[in-house]
């Protein structure tokens, strides 16, 4: 326990140093203009990192699989569908695009509604196991991705160029007016989710053991799935989809912290996520000179790490 506390302190120090470096390094022009802009970006990174970390760790606990993430349920694909449909039928000059509040609210509502419908009709622990829900989510996500690709092929080229800026995560043009809303959703979700942490600690022992120890397993699973969807929807609507971030930070947290306590794992994964986002954005700004985006870097590293985890699991099975 003391070792884990020391590790958390070290990660917190690294995160603070990364944030200070990002906010203060090579500020050009007026400090009063540039510094607040960088602080806004850091706030967006903290919100996104903590939301994805919490959603992924808890999601992997209820699915008992460290290779799965909430993005595999098709939530990210639903975001792409919403944005593509808006640009295709209404255009980039429509109120659904111009009004960031409306676009943000519509995106979150669509993603959460998609998840609720999926859980409502497919999640029946006594009849259908959770793996059926995961399989259905992956299939629907693939179908939605195909729909997005089809619409993008026939969309107006000018509208397509505007659409692309929304389908890749970027912290350069943070929706400042939406930060407060995202913070409120995040805090409310964490307050609600804090009460589930002890149950999640027990649920890591498996379904039968958790039920024998008095945990209302199916009810907690449904709560976690809905909460994960809300958090992923919020982070995605704020900055765009980052597919592999949750996979990277959750598995690094499992390896770095030898514990079953979700209070430690979630805080650790959140700090690793913040370090990855702030550090990655620092590289995008000062090394790659904005020639790429943070999502491209994270998805590239995450894809390689995903392959490594699959090979690792196959060797264990063999």
Tab-separated table of C-alpha atoms in Angstrom, residues 104-284:
chain	number	residue	atom	x	y	z
A	104	UNK	CA	-22.198	18.945	-27.829
A	105	UNK	CA	-25.586	18.112	-26.334
A	106	UNK	CA	-26.772	16.305	-29.451
A	107	UNK	CA	-23.586	14.216	-29.609
A	108	UNK	CA	-23.765	13.172	-25.940
A	109	UNK	CA	-27.503	12.446	-26.151
A	110	UNK	CA	-27.068	10.274	-29.245
A	111	UNK	CA	-24.150	8.293	-27.793
A	112	UNK	CA	-25.776	7.702	-24.410
A	113	UNK	CA	-29.126	6.840	-26.032
A	114	UNK	CA	-27.364	4.354	-28.297
A	115	UNK	CA	-25.717	2.696	-25.286
A	116	UNK	CA	-28.977	2.624	-23.275
A	117	UNK	CA	-30.904	1.000	-26.137
A	118	UNK	CA	-28.139	-1.547	-26.562
A	119	UNK	CA	-28.142	-2.395	-22.845
A	120	UNK	CA	-31.946	-2.359	-22.576
A	121	UNK	CA	-32.553	-4.923	-25.302
A	122	UNK	CA	-29.448	-7.075	-25.057
A	123	UNK	CA	-28.326	-7.072	-21.423
A	124	UNK	CA	-30.114	-9.907	-19.688
A	125	UNK	CA	-27.621	-11.609	-17.410
A	126	UNK	CA	-29.892	-14.582	-16.812
A	127	UNK	CA	-30.506	-15.156	-20.544
A	128	UNK	CA	-27.712	-13.484	-22.458
A	129	UNK	CA	-24.158	-13.132	-21.106
A	130	UNK	CA	-22.346	-9.827	-21.286
A	131	UNK	CA	-20.180	-11.200	-24.096
A	132	UNK	CA	-23.250	-11.171	-26.371
A	133	UNK	CA	-23.640	-7.477	-25.547
A	134	UNK	CA	-19.975	-6.860	-26.417
A	135	UNK	CA	-20.260	-8.805	-29.665
A	136	UNK	CA	-23.399	-6.911	-30.667
A	137	UNK	CA	-21.710	-3.598	-29.827
A	138	UNK	CA	-18.695	-4.429	-31.974
A	139	UNK	CA	-20.874	-5.518	-34.907
A	140	UNK	CA	-23.084	-2.423	-34.693
A	141	UNK	CA	-19.962	-0.257	-34.389
A	142	UNK	CA	-18.617	-1.807	-37.597
A	143	UNK	CA	-21.927	-1.198	-39.384
A	144	UNK	CA	-21.987	2.417	-38.220
A	145	UNK	CA	-18.400	2.843	-39.416
A	146	UNK	CA	-19.426	1.537	-42.852
A	147	UNK	CA	-22.337	4.003	-42.934
A	148	UNK	CA	-19.976	6.866	-42.084
A	149	UNK	CA	-17.568	5.827	-44.838
A	150	UNK	CA	-20.395	5.635	-47.385
A	151	UNK	CA	-21.690	9.121	-46.523
A	152	UNK	CA	-18.181	10.581	-46.587
A	153	UNK	CA	-17.594	9.213	-50.089
A	154	UNK	CA	-20.610	11.049	-51.545
A	155	UNK	CA	-20.495	14.194	-49.386
A	156	UNK	CA	-19.489	17.560	-50.825
A	157	UNK	CA	-15.651	17.882	-50.744
A	158	UNK	CA	-15.793	21.235	-48.925
A	159	UNK	CA	-18.084	19.808	-46.257
A	160	UNK	CA	-15.860	16.720	-46.021
A	161	UNK	CA	-12.826	18.868	-45.257
A	162	UNK	CA	-14.714	20.638	-42.450
A	163	UNK	CA	-15.992	17.306	-41.136
A	164	UNK	CA	-12.507	15.799	-40.838
A	165	UNK	CA	-11.492	18.351	-38.224
A	166	UNK	CA	-14.223	16.969	-35.943
A	167	UNK	CA	-13.483	13.275	-36.443
A	168	UNK	CA	-9.922	13.461	-35.126
A	169	UNK	CA	-9.195	14.377	-31.519
A	170	UNK	CA	-7.496	17.749	-31.230
A	171	UNK	CA	-6.757	20.022	-28.298
A	172	UNK	CA	-5.764	22.989	-30.445
A	173	UNK	CA	-9.316	24.273	-30.815
A	174	UNK	CA	-10.824	23.357	-27.468
A	175	UNK	CA	-14.463	24.259	-27.078
A	176	UNK	CA	-13.858	26.587	-24.122
A	177	UNK	CA	-17.519	27.273	-23.418
A	178	UNK	CA	-18.118	23.537	-23.040
A	179	UNK	CA	-15.404	22.942	-20.434
A	180	UNK	CA	-17.639	23.926	-17.512
A	181	UNK	CA	-20.423	21.600	-18.683
A	182	UNK	CA	-17.937	18.748	-19.103
A	183	UNK	CA	-16.487	19.392	-15.623
A	184	UNK	CA	-19.979	19.279	-14.066
A	185	UNK	CA	-20.753	15.967	-15.822
A	186	UNK	CA	-17.359	14.570	-14.793
A	187	UNK	CA	-17.689	15.558	-11.122
A	188	UNK	CA	-21.265	14.259	-10.904
A	189	UNK	CA	-20.219	10.964	-12.511
A	190	UNK	CA	-17.254	10.547	-10.152
A	191	UNK	CA	-19.380	11.275	-7.083
A	192	UNK	CA	-21.873	8.654	-8.224
A	193	UNK	CA	-19.151	6.225	-9.271
A	194	UNK	CA	-17.233	6.549	-6.004
A	195	UNK	CA	-19.937	4.526	-4.246
A	196	UNK	CA	-19.336	1.649	-6.656
A	197	UNK	CA	-15.603	1.261	-6.015
A	198	UNK	CA	-15.891	-1.218	-3.130
A	199	UNK	CA	-18.323	-3.356	-5.102
A	200	UNK	CA	-15.942	-3.271	-8.059
A	201	UNK	CA	-13.099	-4.469	-5.809
A	202	UNK	CA	-15.215	-7.507	-4.939
A	203	UNK	CA	-16.416	-8.016	-8.520
A	204	UNK	CA	-12.818	-8.457	-9.662
A	205	UNK	CA	-13.019	-11.884	-7.926
A	206	UNK	CA	-15.576	-13.062	-10.476
A	207	UNK	CA	-19.360	-13.212	-10.776
A	208	UNK	CA	-20.025	-16.199	-8.505
A	209	UNK	CA	-17.698	-15.034	-5.722
A	210	UNK	CA	-19.081	-11.494	-5.833
A	211	UNK	CA	-22.683	-12.721	-5.582
A	212	UNK	CA	-21.777	-15.008	-2.677
A	213	UNK	CA	-20.237	-12.014	-0.902
A	214	UNK	CA	-23.483	-10.047	-1.190
A	215	UNK	CA	-22.892	-7.890	-4.288
A	216	UNK	CA	-25.904	-7.234	-6.538
A	217	UNK	CA	-23.746	-8.139	-9.512
A	218	UNK	CA	-26.104	-7.551	-12.450
A	219	UNK	CA	-27.287	-4.196	-11.118
A	220	UNK	CA	-23.721	-2.943	-10.595
A	221	UNK	CA	-22.704	-4.128	-14.084
A	222	UNK	CA	-25.548	-2.143	-15.665
A	223	UNK	CA	-24.652	0.971	-13.641
A	224	UNK	CA	-21.003	0.710	-14.671
A	225	UNK	CA	-21.866	0.256	-18.346
A	226	UNK	CA	-24.130	3.321	-18.345
A	227	UNK	CA	-21.611	5.420	-16.373
A	228	UNK	CA	-18.802	4.414	-18.743
A	229	UNK	CA	-20.925	5.421	-21.718
A	230	UNK	CA	-21.649	8.850	-20.218
A	231	UNK	CA	-17.951	9.506	-19.533
A	232	UNK	CA	-16.779	8.315	-22.958
A	233	UNK	CA	-19.551	10.307	-24.645
A	234	UNK	CA	-18.536	13.463	-22.755
A	235	UNK	CA	-14.828	13.173	-23.555
A	236	UNK	CA	-15.519	12.294	-27.207
A	237	UNK	CA	-17.976	15.159	-27.698
A	238	UNK	CA	-15.479	17.570	-26.116
A	239	UNK	CA	-12.312	16.814	-28.115
A	240	UNK	CA	-13.077	13.933	-30.489
A	241	UNK	CA	-12.455	10.161	-30.381
A	242	UNK	CA	-9.189	8.707	-29.020
A	243	UNK	CA	-9.585	4.973	-29.522
A	244	UNK	CA	-6.584	3.371	-27.835
A	245	UNK	CA	-5.887	5.753	-24.934
A	246	UNK	CA	-7.988	3.776	-22.451
A	247	UNK	CA	-6.342	0.495	-23.428
A	248	UNK	CA	-2.848	1.938	-22.918
A	249	UNK	CA	-3.370	3.687	-19.571
A	250	UNK	CA	-5.449	0.926	-17.963
A	251	UNK	CA	-2.964	-1.845	-18.755
A	252	UNK	CA	-0.016	0.305	-17.698
A	253	UNK	CA	-1.819	0.943	-14.406
A	254	UNK	CA	-2.364	-2.805	-13.889
A	255	UNK	CA	1.339	-3.449	-14.434
A	256	UNK	CA	2.537	-0.483	-12.388
A	257	UNK	CA	0.258	-1.003	-9.374
A	258	UNK	CA	0.088	-4.496	-7.893
A	259	UNK	CA	-3.335	-4.063	-6.314
A	260	UNK	CA	-6.996	-4.920	-6.751
A	261	UNK	CA	-8.211	-1.604	-5.294
A	262	UNK	CA	-9.953	0.450	-7.930
A	263	UNK	CA	-9.353	3.663	-6.008
A	264	UNK	CA	-5.631	3.229	-6.685
A	265	UNK	CA	-5.974	1.853	-10.213
A	266	UNK	CA	-8.302	4.629	-11.392
A	267	UNK	CA	-6.199	7.444	-9.910
A	268	UNK	CA	-3.039	5.865	-11.329
A	269	UNK	CA	-4.578	5.367	-14.776
A	270	UNK	CA	-5.863	8.968	-14.725
A	271	UNK	CA	-2.395	10.338	-13.933
A	272	UNK	CA	-0.804	8.198	-16.666
A	273	UNK	CA	-3.482	9.410	-19.070
A	274	UNK	CA	-2.819	13.062	-18.213
A	275	UNK	CA	0.929	12.564	-18.667
A	276	UNK	CA	0.355	10.859	-22.037
A	277	UNK	CA	-1.992	13.560	-23.319
A	278	UNK	CA	0.011	16.554	-22.091
A	279	UNK	CA	3.319	14.999	-23.148
A	280	UNK	CA	1.895	13.940	-26.508
A	281	UNK	CA	0.464	17.394	-27.177
A	282	UNK	CA	3.830	18.930	-26.221
A	283	UNK	CA	5.476	16.736	-28.878
A	284	UNK	CA	2.818	17.703	-31.437
